[in-house]
Every structure is written in structure tokens, then in C-alpha cells.
XYZ file of C-alpha atoms in Angstrom:
693
model
C -20.298 -16.736 -18.953
C -16.438 -18.575 -17.626
C -14.019 -16.436 -19.252
C -10.874 -17.321 -19.680
C -8.117 -16.715 -17.353
C -4.635 -14.173 -18.040
C -3.091 -14.622 -14.764
C 0.041 -16.886 -14.490
C -1.324 -19.515 -12.246
C -3.431 -21.768 -13.738
C -7.707 -23.282 -12.237
C -6.509 -25.947 -10.284
C -6.672 -29.424 -11.739
C -4.351 -27.844 -13.936
C -0.726 -27.957 -15.639
C 1.123 -24.882 -16.941
C 3.762 -24.865 -19.388
C 5.064 -21.642 -20.749
C 5.946 -20.576 -24.262
C 6.707 -18.105 -26.552
C 3.848 -16.471 -28.627
C 4.054 -12.960 -30.198
C 3.319 -10.988 -26.986
C 6.235 -12.970 -25.098
C 6.487 -15.533 -23.129
C 2.682 -17.657 -21.728
C 1.593 -19.998 -20.311
C -0.727 -22.200 -21.112
C -2.783 -24.436 -19.585
C -3.925 -28.392 -20.476
C -5.563 -30.322 -18.098
C -4.377 -32.689 -15.229
C -4.960 -33.965 -11.982
C -2.388 -32.737 -10.040
C -2.889 -29.441 -7.501
C -2.532 -25.422 -8.828
C 1.281 -24.816 -10.808
C 2.499 -21.300 -9.975
C 4.336 -19.710 -12.839
C 6.522 -17.044 -11.358
C 7.168 -14.248 -12.764
C 8.339 -11.517 -10.941
C 10.256 -9.671 -13.192
C 7.556 -7.604 -15.998
C 3.669 -8.250 -15.569
C 3.774 -9.948 -18.420
C 6.430 -12.556 -16.760
C 8.746 -11.929 -20.268
C 11.760 -12.448 -17.861
C 11.316 -14.436 -14.370
C 13.587 -14.669 -11.557
C 12.827 -16.845 -8.021
C 10.908 -14.993 -6.181
C 8.700 -15.215 -2.285
C 5.036 -14.812 -3.723
C 1.851 -15.689 -3.086
C -0.504 -15.969 -6.199
C -4.435 -15.250 -6.614
C -6.382 -15.936 -9.608
C -9.379 -14.517 -10.357
C -11.608 -17.525 -8.873
C -9.677 -16.779 -5.454
C -10.705 -13.119 -6.098
C -14.474 -14.064 -6.216
C -14.845 -16.740 -3.663
C -12.672 -15.039 -1.000
C -14.502 -11.365 -1.342
C -11.412 -9.623 -1.872
C -12.417 -5.830 -3.277
C -9.993 -3.999 -2.347
C -5.364 -4.221 -1.737
C -6.619 -4.562 2.507
C -7.800 -8.115 2.108
C -5.407 -9.598 0.514
C -3.304 -9.329 4.187
C -6.213 -12.373 5.557
C -4.262 -14.292 2.808
C -0.605 -13.721 2.746
C 1.505 -14.165 5.941
C 4.293 -11.216 7.004
C 1.517 -9.326 5.177
C 0.214 -6.174 6.669
C -2.202 -3.028 5.252
C -4.047 -0.877 7.190
C -6.167 2.484 6.867
C -7.314 5.292 8.649
C -9.430 6.302 6.556
C -13.097 4.946 4.600
C -11.092 4.279 1.097
C -7.741 5.941 0.393
C -4.017 6.281 2.065
C -3.281 2.930 2.717
C -0.078 1.719 4.784
C 1.054 -1.632 4.067
C 3.784 -3.417 5.135
C 5.569 -6.992 4.180
C 7.584 -8.681 6.780
C 7.547 -5.934 8.977
C 9.296 -3.634 6.589
C 6.640 0.027 4.955
C 5.766 3.525 6.507
C 3.002 4.007 8.509
C 3.406 7.397 7.409
C -0.976 8.721 6.330
C 0.287 11.852 5.054
C -1.063 12.152 1.925
C 2.374 12.734 0.276
C 3.619 9.274 1.956
C 5.446 6.917 -0.890
C 5.554 3.721 0.850
C 8.002 0.798 0.491
C 6.009 -1.452 -1.094
C 5.276 -0.675 -4.847
C 1.276 -1.369 -6.036
C 1.270 -1.474 -10.004
C -2.550 -1.455 -10.936
C -2.214 -3.005 -14.972
C 2.004 -2.709 -15.417
C 1.360 1.433 -13.852
C 2.659 2.199 -10.710
C 0.768 3.954 -8.754
C 2.609 6.789 -6.938
C -0.141 8.447 -4.293
C -1.454 6.274 -1.422
C -5.013 7.842 -2.134
C -5.206 5.539 -5.038
C -3.808 2.726 -3.681
C -7.304 1.361 -1.908
C -9.908 1.605 -4.522
C -11.927 -1.516 -5.248
C -10.879 -4.608 -7.379
C -13.461 -5.587 -10.338
C -13.124 -7.938 -13.065
C -9.396 -8.350 -11.672
C -7.287 -11.447 -13.440
C -4.907 -12.077 -11.027
C -3.091 -10.461 -8.023
C 0.695 -10.537 -7.779
C 2.319 -9.925 -4.196
C 5.813 -10.051 -4.411
C 7.776 -10.491 -0.931
C 11.312 -8.544 -0.316
C 13.134 -6.313 -1.756
C 12.542 -6.077 -5.530
C 15.284 -4.078 -8.135
C 14.920 -3.781 -12.046
C 11.571 -2.581 -13.348
C 10.164 -1.776 -10.093
C 10.000 2.104 -8.490
C 10.543 1.798 -4.839
C 10.048 -2.007 -3.669
C 12.073 -1.822 -0.641
C 9.478 -3.845 0.921
C 7.896 -5.680 -2.159
C 5.614 -5.337 -4.987
C 1.984 -6.087 -4.815
C 0.892 -6.974 -8.748
C -2.744 -6.495 -10.130
C -3.803 -7.266 -14.171
C -7.609 -6.404 -14.932
C -9.283 -9.038 -16.834
C -8.362 -7.542 -20.956
C -10.710 -7.672 -24.284
C -10.800 -11.005 -25.857
C -11.642 -11.674 -29.590
C -15.177 -13.662 -28.821
C -18.365 -11.799 -27.122
C -18.938 -12.622 -23.257
C -20.018 -10.999 -20.648
C -21.202 -11.541 -16.559
C -23.112 -10.088 -13.491
C -22.446 -10.576 -9.858
C -25.433 -9.995 -7.723
C -24.679 -10.823 -3.807
C -26.721 -8.601 -0.570
C -25.985 -9.416 2.874
C -27.016 -7.811 6.757
C -27.218 -3.753 7.249
C -27.707 -3.554 3.540
C -25.258 -4.585 1.594
C -24.980 -4.733 -2.085
C -22.543 -5.469 -4.075
C -22.901 -5.402 -8.081
C -19.781 -6.192 -10.458
C -20.015 -6.726 -14.019
C -17.924 -6.883 -17.139
C -19.512 -6.921 -21.096
C -16.481 -7.088 -24.303
C -16.331 -8.558 -27.401
C -14.596 -7.782 -30.373
C -15.640 -4.339 -33.052
C -18.307 -5.023 -35.173
C -16.936 -4.469 -38.919
C -13.559 -4.140 -36.956
C -13.224 -7.532 -35.143
C -9.769 -8.861 -37.454
C -8.395 -6.116 -35.127
C -10.659 -3.853 -32.880
C -11.596 -4.804 -29.105
C -13.198 -3.760 -26.218
C -14.450 -4.335 -22.299
C -16.561 -2.614 -19.935
C -16.716 -3.073 -16.534
C -18.095 -1.823 -12.814
C -18.089 -2.574 -9.140
C -20.647 -0.656 -6.980
C -20.557 -1.399 -3.453
C -23.517 0.324 -0.988
C -23.420 -0.573 3.388
C -24.617 0.760 6.117
C -22.692 1.357 9.211
C -21.765 -1.186 11.091
C -20.765 0.715 14.495
C -23.641 2.220 17.041
C -22.708 5.790 17.250
C -24.929 6.320 20.679
C -24.118 10.162 20.257
C -27.097 10.579 17.819
C -30.674 11.087 18.703
C -28.859 13.124 22.254
C -29.089 16.637 22.607
C -25.595 17.615 22.626
C -24.412 19.779 25.474
C -21.942 23.359 25.423
C -18.570 21.912 26.362
C -19.082 22.608 30.489
C -20.893 19.845 30.477
C -19.015 17.110 32.313
C -18.346 13.287 30.936
C -19.477 11.780 29.127
C -21.887 13.860 27.302
C -22.245 14.721 24.241
C -21.109 17.789 22.831
C -21.855 20.704 20.689
C -19.144 21.746 18.288
C -17.523 25.384 18.780
C -19.266 27.831 16.660
C -18.340 27.840 12.403
C -14.760 30.513 13.385
C -13.374 32.810 10.594
C -11.405 30.852 7.056
C -11.887 27.831 9.803
C -13.873 24.841 8.160
C -13.944 22.867 10.550
C -16.463 23.873 14.322
C -19.971 23.982 12.281
C -22.668 21.767 14.236
C -23.701 18.386 12.511
C -27.184 17.937 13.215
C -28.759 15.896 12.570
C -25.741 12.615 13.976
C -25.397 9.369 12.203
C -26.762 6.445 13.393
C -25.274 3.844 11.632
C -21.161 4.662 11.379
C -18.417 2.916 8.891
C -20.159 2.207 5.849
C -19.590 1.714 2.425
C -20.902 4.015 -0.722
C -18.361 4.058 -3.301
C -18.621 2.878 -7.512
C -15.897 2.642 -10.418
C -15.893 2.302 -13.772
C -12.968 0.713 -16.538
C -13.127 0.886 -20.781
C -10.652 -1.216 -22.342
C -10.281 -0.456 -26.664
C -7.475 -3.169 -27.477
C -6.010 -2.326 -31.111
C -3.910 -5.437 -32.689
C -2.063 -4.898 -36.433
C -0.102 -7.404 -37.991
C 3.113 -5.742 -40.436
C 4.105 -7.302 -42.226
C 7.076 -9.620 -40.365
C 6.024 -7.888 -37.026
C 2.576 -6.965 -34.988
C 0.898 -3.698 -33.226
C -0.804 -3.900 -30.143
C -2.012 -1.157 -28.356
C -4.287 -1.228 -24.998
C -6.394 2.998 -23.815
C -6.886 2.027 -20.552
C -9.504 4.619 -18.521
C -10.589 4.770 -15.323
C -12.303 6.038 -12.599
C -14.513 5.788 -9.708
C -15.644 7.899 -6.354
C -15.999 7.562 -1.821
C -19.186 9.292 -0.688
C -18.626 6.980 2.718
C -18.552 8.258 6.054
C -15.384 9.356 7.074
C -13.984 6.439 9.599
C -14.568 6.385 13.558
C -12.228 4.457 15.322
C -12.534 2.958 18.640
C -11.402 5.176 21.660
C -8.448 4.153 23.567
C -7.509 6.071 26.093
C -4.512 5.681 28.604
C -2.978 7.352 31.724
C 0.770 6.303 33.672
C 1.139 4.249 35.856
C 3.688 1.561 36.928
C 4.500 -1.956 36.839
C 2.397 -3.567 39.904
C 3.193 -6.875 41.829
C 0.815 -9.107 42.720
C 0.035 -7.370 45.558
C -0.795 -4.247 43.836
C 2.353 -2.717 44.208
C 4.802 -0.780 42.601
C 8.016 -2.137 41.175
C 11.121 -0.701 41.885
C 13.722 -0.825 39.329
C 16.988 -2.276 41.066
C 19.168 -0.235 38.689
C 17.135 2.974 38.909
C 15.838 3.095 42.346
C 12.527 4.191 40.915
C 9.778 2.922 39.528
C 8.658 1.021 35.916
C 6.552 3.289 34.226
C 3.920 1.427 32.475
C 0.374 2.794 30.786
C -2.620 1.836 31.784
C -6.215 1.585 29.606
C -8.091 4.875 31.255
C -9.668 8.375 30.388
C -7.763 10.930 27.725
C -7.080 14.338 28.049
C -10.447 15.332 28.480
C -11.917 12.977 30.628
C -13.201 10.673 28.851
C -13.669 6.800 28.744
C -15.057 4.326 26.469
C -15.905 1.684 29.035
C -18.152 -1.019 27.496
C -15.430 -2.027 25.136
C -18.082 -2.978 22.804
C -15.728 -2.750 19.393
C -19.292 -1.797 16.967
C -20.020 1.265 18.756
C -18.298 4.227 20.223
C -19.469 8.101 21.139
C -18.901 10.309 17.998
C -20.755 14.605 18.382
C -19.271 14.216 14.685
C -19.741 11.791 11.603
C -19.180 13.852 8.485
C -18.069 11.977 4.885
C -15.050 11.341 3.637
C -15.155 12.803 -0.729
C -12.938 11.128 -2.688
C -12.898 10.861 -6.536
C -10.503 9.057 -9.249
C -10.270 9.029 -12.407
C -7.251 7.655 -15.265
C -5.698 6.858 -18.612
C -3.083 4.269 -19.073
C -1.704 3.009 -22.692
C -0.071 0.266 -23.208
C 2.386 -0.420 -26.767
C 3.876 -3.597 -27.761
C 5.337 -3.942 -31.079
C 6.726 -7.382 -31.613
C 10.113 -7.731 -34.312
C 10.201 -11.077 -35.571
C 10.678 -13.856 -32.698
C 13.960 -12.158 -30.219
C 12.758 -8.584 -30.005
C 10.063 -6.865 -28.312
C 9.921 -3.343 -27.797
C 7.296 -2.381 -24.386
C 5.554 1.524 -24.239
C 3.338 2.024 -20.988
C 1.945 5.328 -20.247
C 0.187 6.142 -17.487
C -2.074 9.512 -15.727
C -3.481 9.271 -12.905
C -5.901 11.901 -10.668
C -7.225 12.800 -7.678
C -9.527 14.790 -5.234
C -9.654 14.064 -1.887
C -11.651 15.540 1.644
C -12.007 14.225 4.397
C -12.498 15.511 7.473
C -11.372 12.909 10.629
C -12.756 12.829 13.881
C -10.216 12.320 15.306
C -9.940 12.039 18.988
C -12.737 9.100 18.349
C -14.130 10.868 21.383
C -17.870 13.231 22.101
C -15.676 16.340 23.830
C -13.759 18.189 20.489
C -10.164 17.344 21.152
C -8.970 16.810 18.312
C -10.585 17.015 14.714
C -8.840 17.514 11.082
C -9.269 18.568 8.514
C -7.788 16.915 5.169
C -7.778 18.282 1.688
C -5.468 17.338 -1.031
C -5.022 17.110 -4.721
C -2.477 15.388 -7.066
C -1.406 14.105 -10.348
C 0.754 12.066 -12.110
C 2.093 11.080 -15.007
C 5.062 8.151 -16.030
C 6.462 6.582 -18.553
C 8.186 3.274 -19.571
C 9.694 2.114 -22.435
C 11.208 -1.282 -22.633
C 13.539 -3.773 -24.800
C 12.529 -7.087 -24.819
C 15.699 -9.825 -26.397
C 15.591 -12.903 -27.014
C 19.617 -14.003 -27.892
C 18.927 -18.134 -28.788
C 17.671 -21.000 -26.199
C 20.096 -19.592 -23.563
C 19.836 -15.718 -22.720
C 16.756 -13.676 -22.625
C 18.005 -9.861 -21.791
C 15.987 -6.614 -21.041
C 17.156 -3.101 -20.966
C 14.383 0.444 -19.877
C 13.802 3.465 -19.053
C 11.304 5.033 -16.782
C 10.367 8.862 -16.105
C 7.141 10.047 -13.756
C 6.450 13.636 -12.742
C 4.186 13.915 -10.021
C 2.343 16.915 -8.227
C 0.179 17.578 -5.400
C -1.595 20.113 -3.415
C -2.599 19.837 0.156
C -5.002 22.499 2.241
C -5.225 20.604 5.606
C -7.096 22.542 9.507
C -6.388 20.870 12.992
C -8.536 22.745 14.975
C -7.038 21.934 18.518
C -10.111 23.532 21.464
C -8.090 22.085 24.232
C -5.320 25.245 23.769
C -8.183 27.215 22.241
C -5.323 27.475 19.259
C -6.241 25.178 15.752
C -3.585 25.320 12.598
C -3.923 25.363 9.263
C -0.826 23.816 6.504
C -0.857 23.927 3.717
C 1.919 22.370 1.320
C 2.399 21.683 -2.670
C 4.732 18.688 -3.346
C 7.040 17.997 -6.384
C 8.160 14.471 -7.474
C 10.086 14.029 -10.921
C 12.266 10.614 -10.780
C 13.891 9.196 -13.877
C 15.142 5.420 -13.529
C 16.753 3.202 -16.615
C 17.451 -0.561 -15.832
C 17.948 -3.910 -16.752
C 17.731 -7.561 -16.447
C 18.958 -10.364 -17.735
C 18.494 -14.079 -17.636
C 21.212 -16.999 -18.644
C 20.009 -21.177 -18.442
C 23.091 -23.369 -18.632
C 24.335 -26.508 -18.301
C 20.573 -27.599 -18.618
C 19.334 -27.323 -15.015
C 20.903 -23.886 -13.829
C 19.403 -20.469 -14.505
C 21.371 -16.695 -13.407
C 19.065 -14.334 -12.682
C 20.530 -10.294 -12.435
C 18.920 -7.262 -12.347
C 19.753 -3.484 -11.764
C 18.339 0.352 -11.497
C 19.834 3.036 -10.556
C 17.743 6.066 -10.017
C 17.252 9.553 -9.465
C 14.475 11.709 -7.544
C 14.312 15.467 -7.706
C 11.780 16.408 -4.275
C 10.300 20.155 -3.715
C 8.981 21.275 -0.778
C 6.256 24.572 0.251
C 4.979 24.940 2.910
C 3.272 26.968 5.012
C 1.600 26.696 8.068
C -0.983 29.205 10.378
C -1.712 29.119 13.865
C -5.322 31.072 14.999
C -6.097 31.635 17.936
C -9.174 32.955 19.750
C -9.554 36.184 18.812
C -8.430 35.816 15.449
C -4.941 36.639 15.757
C -2.552 34.393 13.868
C 0.996 33.114 14.274
C 2.985 31.500 11.982
C 4.102 28.660 12.849
C 6.313 27.287 9.398
C 6.850 28.504 6.556
C 9.908 26.561 4.930
C 11.240 25.844 1.201
C 13.174 22.855 0.750
C 14.505 20.799 -2.411
C 16.942 17.819 -2.656
C 18.091 15.814 -5.240
C 18.436 12.004 -4.113
C 19.986 9.135 -6.161
C 20.609 5.738 -5.606
C 21.093 2.125 -6.891
C 18.705 -0.886 -6.496
C 20.108 -4.295 -8.004
C 19.620 -8.855 -7.574
C 21.661 -11.806 -8.324
C 19.956 -15.410 -8.051
C 20.370 -18.811 -8.842
C 18.616 -21.427 -8.969
C 19.405 -25.143 -10.071
C 16.231 -27.588 -11.512
C 15.935 -31.067 -10.077
C 14.297 -33.902 -10.644
C 12.383 -32.323 -12.845
C 9.800 -29.919 -11.170
C 11.788 -29.280 -8.247
C 13.924 -26.000 -7.997
C 16.463 -24.950 -5.140
C 17.471 -20.561 -5.238
C 19.478 -18.655 -3.133
C 18.841 -14.781 -3.947
C 21.141 -11.180 -2.963
C 18.968 -7.686 -3.213
C 19.778 -4.628 -2.499
C 17.094 -2.377 -1.583
C 17.219 1.301 -2.028
C 14.203 4.033 -1.683
C 14.441 7.580 -1.655
C 14.351 10.245 0.936
C 10.818 12.061 1.956
C 9.751 15.136 3.353
C 7.618 14.665 6.930
C 3.249 15.583 5.152
C 3.248 16.393 9.286
C 4.970 19.262 9.752
C 2.584 21.613 11.224
C 3.546 22.646 14.478
C 6.113 24.858 15.452
C 9.934 22.383 15.990
C 8.795 19.952 13.656
C 11.478 18.212 11.403
C 11.058 19.783 7.693
C 14.203 18.439 5.891
C 13.192 15.253 4.443
C 14.588 11.690 5.751
C 17.232 9.937 4.205
C 16.873 7.513 1.315
C 17.446 4.155 3.115
C 18.603 0.604 2.084
C 18.432 -2.716 2.619
C 20.617 -5.910 2.048
C 18.939 -9.272 1.504
C 19.692 -12.971 1.382
C 17.662 -15.268 0.305
C 17.041 -18.629 -0.083
C 15.121 -21.369 -0.665
C 13.119 -24.644 -2.772
C 10.015 -25.610 -4.745
C 8.862 -28.711 -4.835
C 6.096 -30.735 -6.166
C 5.269 -34.487 -5.362
C 2.893 -37.444 -6.173
C 1.538 -36.478 -9.862
C 1.288 -32.803 -8.954
C -0.851 -33.776 -5.653
C 1.326 -32.299 -2.918
C 3.785 -29.183 -3.131
C 6.051 -27.451 -0.568
C 7.379 -24.585 -1.283
C 9.657 -22.554 1.812
C 12.104 -19.753 1.656
C 14.054 -18.156 4.849
C 15.160 -14.751 4.696
C 17.599 -11.568 6.429
C 17.302 -8.385 5.949
C 20.185 -5.983 6.835
C 18.320 -2.784 7.088
C 20.327 0.850 6.806
C 18.734 4.206 7.426
C 15.326 2.378 7.508
C 12.357 5.312 7.519
C 10.542 5.558 9.920
C 7.442 8.220 10.860
C 6.669 8.450 14.723
C 4.010 11.151 16.902
C 6.274 13.128 19.800
C 3.360 14.545 22.215
C 4.145 18.211 22.969
C 3.369 19.928 25.838
C -0.343 20.698 25.996
C -0.994 17.434 24.635
C -0.219 18.696 20.619
C 0.860 15.594 19.257
C 4.588 16.654 17.028
C 4.115 14.430 13.725
C 7.624 13.401 12.675
C 9.203 11.271 9.815
C 12.736 9.440 11.273
C 15.569 7.097 10.093
C 15.964 4.204 12.545
C 20.030 3.993 12.485
C 19.672 0.666 11.898
C 17.177 -2.641 11.705
C 17.271 -6.216 11.016
C 14.962 -9.036 10.162
C 14.923 -12.978 10.042
C 11.856 -14.867 8.495
C 10.873 -18.358 7.324
C 8.366 -18.493 4.882
C 6.125 -22.118 4.302
C 3.854 -22.843 1.681
C 1.538 -26.391 0.954
C -0.618 -27.174 -1.256
C -2.120 -30.591 -1.812
C -5.095 -32.061 -3.719
C -5.485 -35.484 -2.119
C -8.509 -35.971 -3.618
C -10.276 -34.724 -6.776
C -12.286 -31.133 -6.018
C -10.477 -31.002 -2.137
C -8.134 -27.816 -2.530
C -6.215 -27.494 0.925
C -3.812 -24.777 0.854
C -1.985 -23.447 4.408
C 0.850 -20.627 4.070
C 3.063 -19.965 7.309
C 5.137 -16.757 8.210
C 8.198 -16.617 10.841
C 9.810 -12.644 11.951
C 12.283 -12.372 13.854
C 12.941 -8.066 14.296
C 14.621 -5.636 15.667
C 16.660 -2.526 15.523
C 20.280 -2.649 16.708
C 20.721 0.486 16.764
C 17.825 2.961 16.673
C 18.530 6.606 18.958
C 16.618 9.809 18.177
C 17.510 12.757 19.074
C 14.615 15.672 17.529
C 15.060 19.243 18.057
C 12.353 21.290 19.459
C 11.434 25.056 19.634
C 10.725 26.449 23.316
C 7.244 28.498 23.911
C 9.055 31.970 23.898
C 7.973 35.756 24.236
C 7.780 38.001 21.424
C 10.834 39.839 20.915
C 12.789 36.988 22.862
C 15.283 34.928 21.124
C 14.233 31.790 19.417
C 15.168 28.126 22.462
C 15.230 24.654 21.268
C 15.817 22.180 23.389
C 17.427 18.408 22.595
C 14.989 15.326 23.393
C 16.326 11.163 22.791
C 15.076 9.295 22.976
C 16.830 4.911 22.417
C 14.562 2.718 21.198
C 17.174 -0.325 20.352
C 16.420 -3.711 20.879
C 13.058 -2.875 20.107
C 10.945 -5.094 17.389
C 9.698 -3.408 14.390
C 6.287 -2.325 13.614
C 3.860 -4.587 11.858
C 5.602 -7.771 11.867
C 3.781 -10.374 13.802
C 6.341 -13.065 14.962
C 4.001 -15.679 13.926
C 0.932 -15.631 10.622
C -0.850 -18.073 9.551
C -3.542 -18.697 6.419
């Protein structure tokens, strides 16, 4: 059965208007012949207070039609959005307009805020899971303030279908190649004998698919380490206190598969009282991933020089030396993947990725008359993750990492909305978050005959107060403003131990550090409406993101101290137009960012080929960009959607100095060296010049 959508975007061939209801403002759809009209709701998940924002929104029909199964799929349809993950179902790195954090560690906190049913998801382990029974998704591009936490690049808002007062349900089943099975369903309606006040909904999704990448090591006899490349080597015998190195028999022949499920149950209570109404929504959810650990495609690089047409090294006239570069070739173990097939590799390890998730949320809304509304949003999320990552992507035993972490978060948000006549709406609120994270990782590096055991705990405590306001004046003008002040306390207790071939141990890192960060974010926008359905706006936003500890600190010499908070000043202007009785919409936005202390995750290569994961600050970064969208329905039933983005990004000032420890004999004084790298003038990560859908 086709269900009514709760999205602020009506179905195609409908128009919308915003009306006052007991829950605040909601769009109401009426039939017309125009293309879909987007009612932007950029300030809260229910759209209580709106302000101009560059947004790409997906309604339920598009989510189903395009088979969007997790937030990573949104990038294919959203210019200037990049989402990737090194793992099967966890820890995505999200960039909007070239801004994000390319950190895959368990404690990573990116610059794009992800909200599921009004609850902010702090841990990256719980952000990249299945979307099911979803009514709308909004991708808000650009820094966000007011109710949004850690949104210096933007936000992604996901809304599930709510219980209704009518019985309804559906089941979708699909089957594809590689024995792909996708089953999604939901059932809901009023509770018998309590139809007037109580309703429920249960939804689920199950996904399975065989591996799409061929493992050429499967079925072969594994050789000892003395064998020459390209032989598939047996892993080293299991060591004391290490889970790595246990030989695996047999190896999986097809990798990069899917095996996961998720379920959600909702119970909604609506209790009218004299002159007011209470509404409570309980949301309990959980799921599992049991896919194989994701396998990467091997790309080795070797030092070389820039060459001319005669294949001679080019001499730099300023330095009198060769111009260095790297070309595809062998890795440190002498292995090279020569066939170029992205769906095949040589993997002497095919382990599982185990991820367990569950959580609960409670949302309460009290509507007191026509002018006041109080909202309470509580959320608890828990995860347990175990991954053996075949990091080297080769058959030689170069680097394998075991990642084990579990954590929980609790958040509470309170909002008070007030309507002051026909011209002014305000909202004030407070937010609290607490998170505890326990991590136990192991790094196996046979070439240097060491493996490292890294253990750390991180505690996060955040408190924020915020306010927003919308003032309509002179009929055609609107002024929007928002502000948020945040405090965030973080404490990292970390120990990393190096274990040699004889079982001897050396403490590489042992440190406890804590930091209290505080900062302000805010925005102000001015909008002018003309010709009934057209508008233009200009907006200033100050984005802020707190400091961050380096969860990749494993080896001696790695930075422990947190990076500084990052800030961004954004200027944006745009217009939205509607023509030909709604059959043509053309929207565009132009923006300029100036970042200070942008947080960067990078890898430095130490002696012996050991990678050092570092968090650093780029002194300055700038982004200039334009986005445009066209939506047309030239004839009834034919819809054309075109989205385009252009970016010009640069680091005007980015010089990084890292202090590294120098190995010294036992008892000798510690020595360090400073390595300086100049990235000034480079382009930002994940910021393609052009992106289109």
C-alpha cells in the first residue's frame, strides 16, 4: 500500500503550503500540474523554523527508486558530497564542499552532523548503516548553527516513517546477480482498544549478497614467508597475547559481500488535555553486520622522476636536481598487482567484520495553546565492533590491523518554541551529550618483526545552549538568525606497547590528556521574496568544531595532544525561482569559505615503512563554489532533475611541523627530529572541481 509521506517534499505533480498544526508548521499537499516544490526546513527536523540553505532532499519514492540503502549512496545524487568507508558497514568519512575529516579511527568526529530521527549520531561506527522505512533525507550543504552540533561542513537529516492511525503495511523483495537479496517491510496502525491515543509501527530490512571481488589466493597452497612474490604466504604462527597471525583455512574465494539486518519498533502516544496536547514517541532499534571485512584494491608506488618525451628525467632549473614523483609499481614486499582488474586481488586473509548496534529514543512534544511548544529529545546508542582489516591488500604479510571497540552515547535536547503573532517566531534550547569509548587495537607488522597493542579510553562530555529566530517584515522580507555556544570536555587515556619477536615488550606510548574546548557558532540570513514563488537570499554563517584527539597514536613519536578547534566564516548567496506554472524550477547558490585551523588527518611514513597516523591543523583553507539545480516536468509524467556543483579550493597557508622520536640505545637520552612539510597552494581533499547528477 502506498503510504502518506511525512517529508517536507511532496510527491511529484503536487504543490505544498505550510500550515500551522498542533505540532508546529507542516506542509500540506494539493494536486497541481507543477514539478515538486521543496519546502526547505533547515533549522529543525520538524521544520518549526526555516532559513535559507542549500539542500538536496530525497523523498520516500526516490529513496526506493534509486535503491539508496545507506548514507554513502547519497553521494551519487548530491554534488559536492563525498562519502567513503574503508570498512564494510562502519566509520564513514563524509565531506561536503571539500570539508570533512579523513580519519577512520573509532574516536573520529567529522565536520558533517548525522541525525537519525532527531538524534545526533556521534560515533562513526553507527552512522553508516541501512536506511529502511525512511520517509525523507535532507543533505544540508554548508556550515550549520543553532540546533546542529559539529556541523561546520553541513548536516544529513534522516527521518523514519511514523506510526499512523490507520492500519497499513508493505513488503518489498528484490533479487539480483551475485545472489543479492533485499527484503524490506513494515506494519503499523492503532493499538486495539486504544485507537484514539496509541499507535505503533514495526519495520525491518535484511540484505545479503555474495562477494563481488575474486580472491586469487583461494584454493592455493599457502607458502612460507621465504617464497618469492607473487606467492600467497601463510600467516605467521599465532603469538602470545595477539589474535593476529592465525592461519585461515579455507580462504574465501569471493570477498566484498553483504550480510546485515536491522529492525525498528515505534510506539506513539497522543494524549489531548484541556487547552494542550501531549505526544510521546518511543523508538527502539538494532541491527547486525556479519559481512566479510572489506578488501582493498592494491596500488603500489615506487620513486621516480618526471620524464620528457625521450624518457629522460627532467631537471628543475631552480634546484638543479630531478623533479621527483611516484609511479605505479611494487610495494615494500616486492608485490605488484599487474592485471588492473578492480574486482580481483590476492588476499591471504579474508576475515569477518562484526558490528552489533542497538539504541532507543524518546521524543516528547507538548503543545500549549497556539503559541507555545516544548520538545524533549532523548537518545541512547550502543555499538560493539570487531574488524580484522587486511590493510596491506597483498598476499605477503606486510600490515594487518585488528580493530576492536565498543561505546555508548546518551544525549538530551530540550527546545521551547514561541510564536509572537504573525511576524516573529523564536526557539531556545539546550543540549547535553555524554559518550564513553573503549578501544583495543593490534597492529601486526612482520617486515619489522613487531606487533603493537594499542588500548585507549575516551570520554566526551558536551553541553550547548542555542537559539533561533525568524522575523517576517514588509510582507516580502524575512530575517533569520541563530546562535549556539558549546562546551566540550574530552579525556584520552592511551597505552601502546610494542612486542618483539622474542616476546620482549617496549612501551611506545603511555599518556593521559584532557582538554576543555568552548566556542560559538551562528548565522544570519536575509531573504527577499518576489513574484509570488521566487526568492533571493544572502547568508553569513560562523561554523565551529571542537578539538579532537588522535586515535591513530600507536608508534613512538606520534602526536598525542589534541588538534585545535576549527572555525569557518561562510558567505553564501542564492535564489530560487519557479516558472511556467510550476513546471520549471531553477535554483542556484554561490559561496565562499575561509577556514582557520582546519583539522587534517594525515599519514607520515617512518623508517622501516611504519605509517604514523597524525592529526594536525592547517593554518588556513579557502573554498569558493557554485551549486545549481534544475527540476522540470515538460510533459505530464516526465521529470528531469539536474544538479551541478563547482569548487575551487586551496590551502593559502599550510605548513606542518611534526616532532618524531629517533631510536636510541637503551639508557641513552631521548632524541627527536622535526620534519616540516609545506602544503601551501594544494587543493583540499575530496573537493573535485566539477560534480554532477
